[in-house]
């Protein structure tokens, strides 16, 4: 199912490129095939990185690994913490990634905020721990720092 969705998205993207004249040198089929090859390569790199990280630390499994805005650098998510790793798995970077062309946008903070939102959705979906009478007139909800 996921592969079909990706194929549809890639197809629409390739069609948009060909209509706008960006794919003049390539047919839509060639563009789709290249995008599929790139996606497959990206998936293989991510799986290799996941395997390497698990080999290094089997008790700390990454929640997610995905491509970053920088070529050959991938984002690693451990909860709401974001690290970066080179495509060959040799280097791990910790710190803030800033996009200077986008008003000095802090991409690391933005990625961490998205991870926090996902985490909160998961926490909110769980049954809360509740003490007291069933038909209480008032309730108190307590949140803790998720980091």
PDB file of C-alpha atoms in Angstrom:
ATOM      1  CA  UNK A   1       0.000   0.000   0.000  1.00  0.00           C
ATOM      2  CA  UNK A   2       2.788   2.418   0.985  1.00  0.00           C
ATOM      3  CA  UNK A   3       4.667   1.696  -2.250  1.00  0.00           C
ATOM      4  CA  UNK A   4       1.541   2.434  -4.282  1.00  0.00           C
ATOM      5  CA  UNK A   5       1.065   5.770  -2.514  1.00  0.00           C
ATOM      6  CA  UNK A   6       4.713   6.687  -3.108  1.00  0.00           C
ATOM      7  CA  UNK A   7       4.399   5.698  -6.777  1.00  0.00           C
ATOM      8  CA  UNK A   8       1.314   7.893  -7.191  1.00  0.00           C
ATOM      9  CA  UNK A   9       3.050  10.851  -5.520  1.00  0.00           C
ATOM     10  CA  UNK A  10       6.136  10.373  -7.671  1.00  0.00           C
ATOM     11  CA  UNK A  11       3.972  10.103 -10.797  1.00  0.00           C
ATOM     12  CA  UNK A  12       2.195  13.383 -10.065  1.00  0.00           C
ATOM     13  CA  UNK A  13       5.487  15.074  -9.262  1.00  0.00           C
ATOM     14  CA  UNK A  14       7.055  13.850 -12.513  1.00  0.00           C
ATOM     15  CA  UNK A  15       4.004  14.982 -14.462  1.00  0.00           C
ATOM     16  CA  UNK A  16       4.173  18.422 -12.858  1.00  0.00           C
ATOM     17  CA  UNK A  17       7.847  18.701 -13.751  1.00  0.00           C
ATOM     18  CA  UNK A  18       7.247  17.715 -17.356  1.00  0.00           C
ATOM     19  CA  UNK A  19       4.330  20.148 -17.719  1.00  0.00           C
ATOM     20  CA  UNK A  20       6.386  23.012 -16.273  1.00  0.00           C
ATOM     21  CA  UNK A  21       9.305  22.322 -18.575  1.00  0.00           C
ATOM     22  CA  UNK A  22      11.740  21.199 -15.882  1.00  0.00           C
ATOM     23  CA  UNK A  23      12.042  17.710 -17.325  1.00  0.00           C
ATOM     24  CA  UNK A  24      12.646  18.686 -20.942  1.00  0.00           C
ATOM     25  CA  UNK A  25      15.581  16.313 -21.350  1.00  0.00           C
ATOM     26  CA  UNK A  26      13.774  13.307 -19.877  1.00  0.00           C
ATOM     27  CA  UNK A  27      10.480  11.624 -20.530  1.00  0.00           C
ATOM     28  CA  UNK A  28       8.037  11.353 -17.621  1.00  0.00           C
ATOM     29  CA  UNK A  29       8.774   7.609 -17.488  1.00  0.00           C
ATOM     30  CA  UNK A  30      12.523   8.238 -17.173  1.00  0.00           C
ATOM     31  CA  UNK A  31      11.877  10.801 -14.458  1.00  0.00           C
ATOM     32  CA  UNK A  32       9.649   8.362 -12.551  1.00  0.00           C
ATOM     33  CA  UNK A  33      12.224   5.598 -12.865  1.00  0.00           C
ATOM     34  CA  UNK A  34      14.974   7.885 -11.570  1.00  0.00           C
ATOM     35  CA  UNK A  35      12.841   9.007  -8.641  1.00  0.00           C
ATOM     36  CA  UNK A  36      12.010   5.382  -7.806  1.00  0.00           C
ATOM     37  CA  UNK A  37      15.721   4.486  -7.934  1.00  0.00           C
ATOM     38  CA  UNK A  38      16.552   7.437  -5.665  1.00  0.00           C
ATOM     39  CA  UNK A  39      13.815   6.419  -3.219  1.00  0.00           C
ATOM     40  CA  UNK A  40      15.061   2.819  -3.174  1.00  0.00           C
ATOM     41  CA  UNK A  41      18.637   3.964  -2.582  1.00  0.00           C
ATOM     42  CA  UNK A  42      17.483   6.283   0.206  1.00  0.00           C
ATOM     43  CA  UNK A  43      15.542   3.429   1.829  1.00  0.00           C
ATOM     44  CA  UNK A  44      18.588   1.144   1.617  1.00  0.00           C
ATOM     45  CA  UNK A  45      20.820   3.806   3.199  1.00  0.00           C
ATOM     46  CA  UNK A  46      18.338   4.358   6.016  1.00  0.00           C
ATOM     47  CA  UNK A  47      18.136   0.613   6.729  1.00  0.00           C
ATOM     48  CA  UNK A  48      21.953   0.329   6.728  1.00  0.00           C
ATOM     49  CA  UNK A  49      22.193   3.276   9.130  1.00  0.00           C
ATOM     50  CA  UNK A  50      19.543   1.753  11.398  1.00  0.00           C
ATOM     51  CA  UNK A  51      21.457  -1.550  11.443  1.00  0.00           C
ATOM     52  CA  UNK A  52      24.718   0.231  12.285  1.00  0.00           C
ATOM     53  CA  UNK A  53      23.133   2.234  15.112  1.00  0.00           C
ATOM     54  CA  UNK A  54      21.529  -0.909  16.547  1.00  0.00           C
ATOM     55  CA  UNK A  55      24.870  -2.720  16.318  1.00  0.00           C
ATOM     56  CA  UNK A  56      26.583   0.100  18.212  1.00  0.00           C
ATOM     57  CA  UNK A  57      23.891   0.419  20.880  1.00  0.00           C
ATOM     58  CA  UNK A  58      21.274  -2.376  20.890  1.00  0.00           C
ATOM     59  CA  UNK A  59      19.429  -0.851  23.859  1.00  0.00           C
ATOM     60  CA  UNK A  60      18.951   2.597  22.271  1.00  0.00           C
ATOM     61  CA  UNK A  61      16.902   2.026  19.144  1.00  0.00           C
ATOM     62  CA  UNK A  62      16.305   5.047  16.923  1.00  0.00           C
ATOM     63  CA  UNK A  63      12.641   5.979  16.613  1.00  0.00           C
ATOM     64  CA  UNK A  64      13.059   7.295  13.082  1.00  0.00           C
ATOM     65  CA  UNK A  65      15.740   8.003  10.492  1.00  0.00           C
ATOM     66  CA  UNK A  66      15.056  10.212   7.504  1.00  0.00           C
ATOM     67  CA  UNK A  67      16.857  12.403   5.004  1.00  0.00           C
ATOM     68  CA  UNK A  68      17.846  15.893   6.115  1.00  0.00           C
ATOM     69  CA  UNK A  69      17.905  19.003   3.912  1.00  0.00           C
ATOM     70  CA  UNK A  70      21.655  18.452   3.409  1.00  0.00           C
ATOM     71  CA  UNK A  71      22.660  15.830   0.834  1.00  0.00           C
ATOM     72  CA  UNK A  72      24.079  12.631   2.356  1.00  0.00           C
ATOM     73  CA  UNK A  73      23.158  13.674   5.909  1.00  0.00           C
ATOM     74  CA  UNK A  74      20.284  11.947   7.703  1.00  0.00           C
ATOM     75  CA  UNK A  75      18.273  12.908  10.783  1.00  0.00           C
ATOM     76  CA  UNK A  76      18.119  10.394  13.635  1.00  0.00           C
ATOM     77  CA  UNK A  77      15.302  10.694  16.152  1.00  0.00           C
ATOM     78  CA  UNK A  78      15.609   9.322  19.658  1.00  0.00           C
ATOM     79  CA  UNK A  79      12.357  10.453  21.219  1.00  0.00           C
ATOM     80  CA  UNK A  80      12.397  14.219  20.774  1.00  0.00           C
ATOM     81  CA  UNK A  81      16.192  14.427  20.419  1.00  0.00           C
ATOM     82  CA  UNK A  82      17.537  14.947  16.889  1.00  0.00           C
ATOM     83  CA  UNK A  83      21.026  13.936  15.796  1.00  0.00           C
ATOM     84  CA  UNK A  84      22.574  13.832  12.342  1.00  0.00           C
ATOM     85  CA  UNK A  85      24.533  11.035  10.689  1.00  0.00           C
ATOM     86  CA  UNK A  86      26.506  10.855   7.467  1.00  0.00           C
ATOM     87  CA  UNK A  87      25.196   8.512   4.762  1.00  0.00           C
ATOM     88  CA  UNK A  88      28.165   6.188   5.256  1.00  0.00           C
ATOM     89  CA  UNK A  89      27.450   6.015   9.004  1.00  0.00           C
ATOM     90  CA  UNK A  90      30.906   7.219   9.933  1.00  0.00           C
ATOM     91  CA  UNK A  91      30.057  10.594  11.466  1.00  0.00           C
ATOM     92  CA  UNK A  92      27.362  11.585  13.953  1.00  0.00           C
ATOM     93  CA  UNK A  93      26.692  15.257  14.536  1.00  0.00           C
ATOM     94  CA  UNK A  94      24.906  16.843  17.462  1.00  0.00           C
ATOM     95  CA  UNK A  95      23.824  20.456  17.353  1.00  0.00           C
ATOM     96  CA  UNK A  96      21.615  22.944  15.572  1.00  0.00           C
ATOM     97  CA  UNK A  97      21.122  22.975  11.804  1.00  0.00           C
ATOM     98  CA  UNK A  98      20.303  26.504  10.659  1.00  0.00           C
ATOM     99  CA  UNK A  99      18.960  27.407   7.193  1.00  0.00           C
ATOM    100  CA  UNK A 100      20.503  30.772   6.368  1.00  0.00           C
ATOM    101  CA  UNK A 101      18.453  31.172   3.184  1.00  0.00           C
ATOM    102  CA  UNK A 102      15.187  30.804   5.101  1.00  0.00           C
ATOM    103  CA  UNK A 103      15.556  33.620   7.606  1.00  0.00           C
ATOM    104  CA  UNK A 104      17.951  31.654   9.814  1.00  0.00           C
ATOM    105  CA  UNK A 105      15.319  29.009  10.494  1.00  0.00           C
ATOM    106  CA  UNK A 106      16.456  26.477  13.092  1.00  0.00           C
ATOM    107  CA  UNK A 107      15.738  23.186  11.312  1.00  0.00           C
ATOM    108  CA  UNK A 108      16.769  21.086  14.309  1.00  0.00           C
ATOM    109  CA  UNK A 109      14.306  22.884  16.565  1.00  0.00           C
ATOM    110  CA  UNK A 110      11.561  22.518  13.944  1.00  0.00           C
ATOM    111  CA  UNK A 111      12.270  18.769  13.652  1.00  0.00           C
ATOM    112  CA  UNK A 112      12.283  18.411  17.438  1.00  0.00           C
ATOM    113  CA  UNK A 113       8.952  20.274  17.672  1.00  0.00           C
ATOM    114  CA  UNK A 114       7.393  17.846  15.189  1.00  0.00           C
ATOM    115  CA  UNK A 115       8.718  14.922  17.245  1.00  0.00           C
ATOM    116  CA  UNK A 116       7.218  16.466  20.404  1.00  0.00           C
ATOM    117  CA  UNK A 117       3.820  16.816  18.715  1.00  0.00           C
ATOM    118  CA  UNK A 118       3.899  13.155  17.650  1.00  0.00           C
ATOM    119  CA  UNK A 119       4.883  12.148  21.162  1.00  0.00           C
ATOM    120  CA  UNK A 120       2.077  14.219  22.707  1.00  0.00           C
ATOM    121  CA  UNK A 121      -0.474  12.657  20.364  1.00  0.00           C
ATOM    122  CA  UNK A 122       0.680   9.221  21.528  1.00  0.00           C
ATOM    123  CA  UNK A 123       0.541  10.261  25.193  1.00  0.00           C
ATOM    124  CA  UNK A 124      -2.892  11.862  24.824  1.00  0.00           C
ATOM    125  CA  UNK A 125      -4.231   8.709  23.144  1.00  0.00           C
ATOM    126  CA  UNK A 126      -3.340   6.657  26.222  1.00  0.00           C
ATOM    127  CA  UNK A 127      -5.737   6.283  29.098  1.00  0.00           C
ATOM    128  CA  UNK A 128      -4.870   8.874  31.757  1.00  0.00           C
ATOM    129  CA  UNK A 129      -4.198   7.887  35.342  1.00  0.00           C
ATOM    130  CA  UNK A 130      -7.105   9.210  37.364  1.00  0.00           C
ATOM    131  CA  UNK A 131      -7.838   9.247  41.116  1.00  0.00           C
ATOM    132  CA  UNK A 132     -10.993  10.334  42.854  1.00  0.00           C
ATOM    133  CA  UNK A 133     -14.739   9.910  42.519  1.00  0.00           C
ATOM    134  CA  UNK A 134     -16.241   9.047  39.127  1.00  0.00           C
ATOM    135  CA  UNK A 135     -18.525  12.081  38.892  1.00  0.00           C
ATOM    136  CA  UNK A 136     -16.150  14.730  40.199  1.00  0.00           C
ATOM    137  CA  UNK A 137     -17.187  18.329  39.614  1.00  0.00           C
ATOM    138  CA  UNK A 138     -13.636  19.370  38.728  1.00  0.00           C
ATOM    139  CA  UNK A 139     -10.556  17.619  37.419  1.00  0.00           C
ATOM    140  CA  UNK A 140      -6.897  18.521  37.331  1.00  0.00           C
ATOM    141  CA  UNK A 141      -4.735  17.469  34.402  1.00  0.00           C
ATOM    142  CA  UNK A 142      -1.014  17.251  35.044  1.00  0.00           C
ATOM    143  CA  UNK A 143       1.586  17.342  32.290  1.00  0.00           C
ATOM    144  CA  UNK A 144       5.266  16.649  32.647  1.00  0.00           C
ATOM    145  CA  UNK A 145       8.201  17.729  30.523  1.00  0.00           C
ATOM    146  CA  UNK A 146       8.396  15.214  27.668  1.00  0.00           C
ATOM    147  CA  UNK A 147      12.069  15.865  27.017  1.00  0.00           C
TER     148      UNK A 147
END
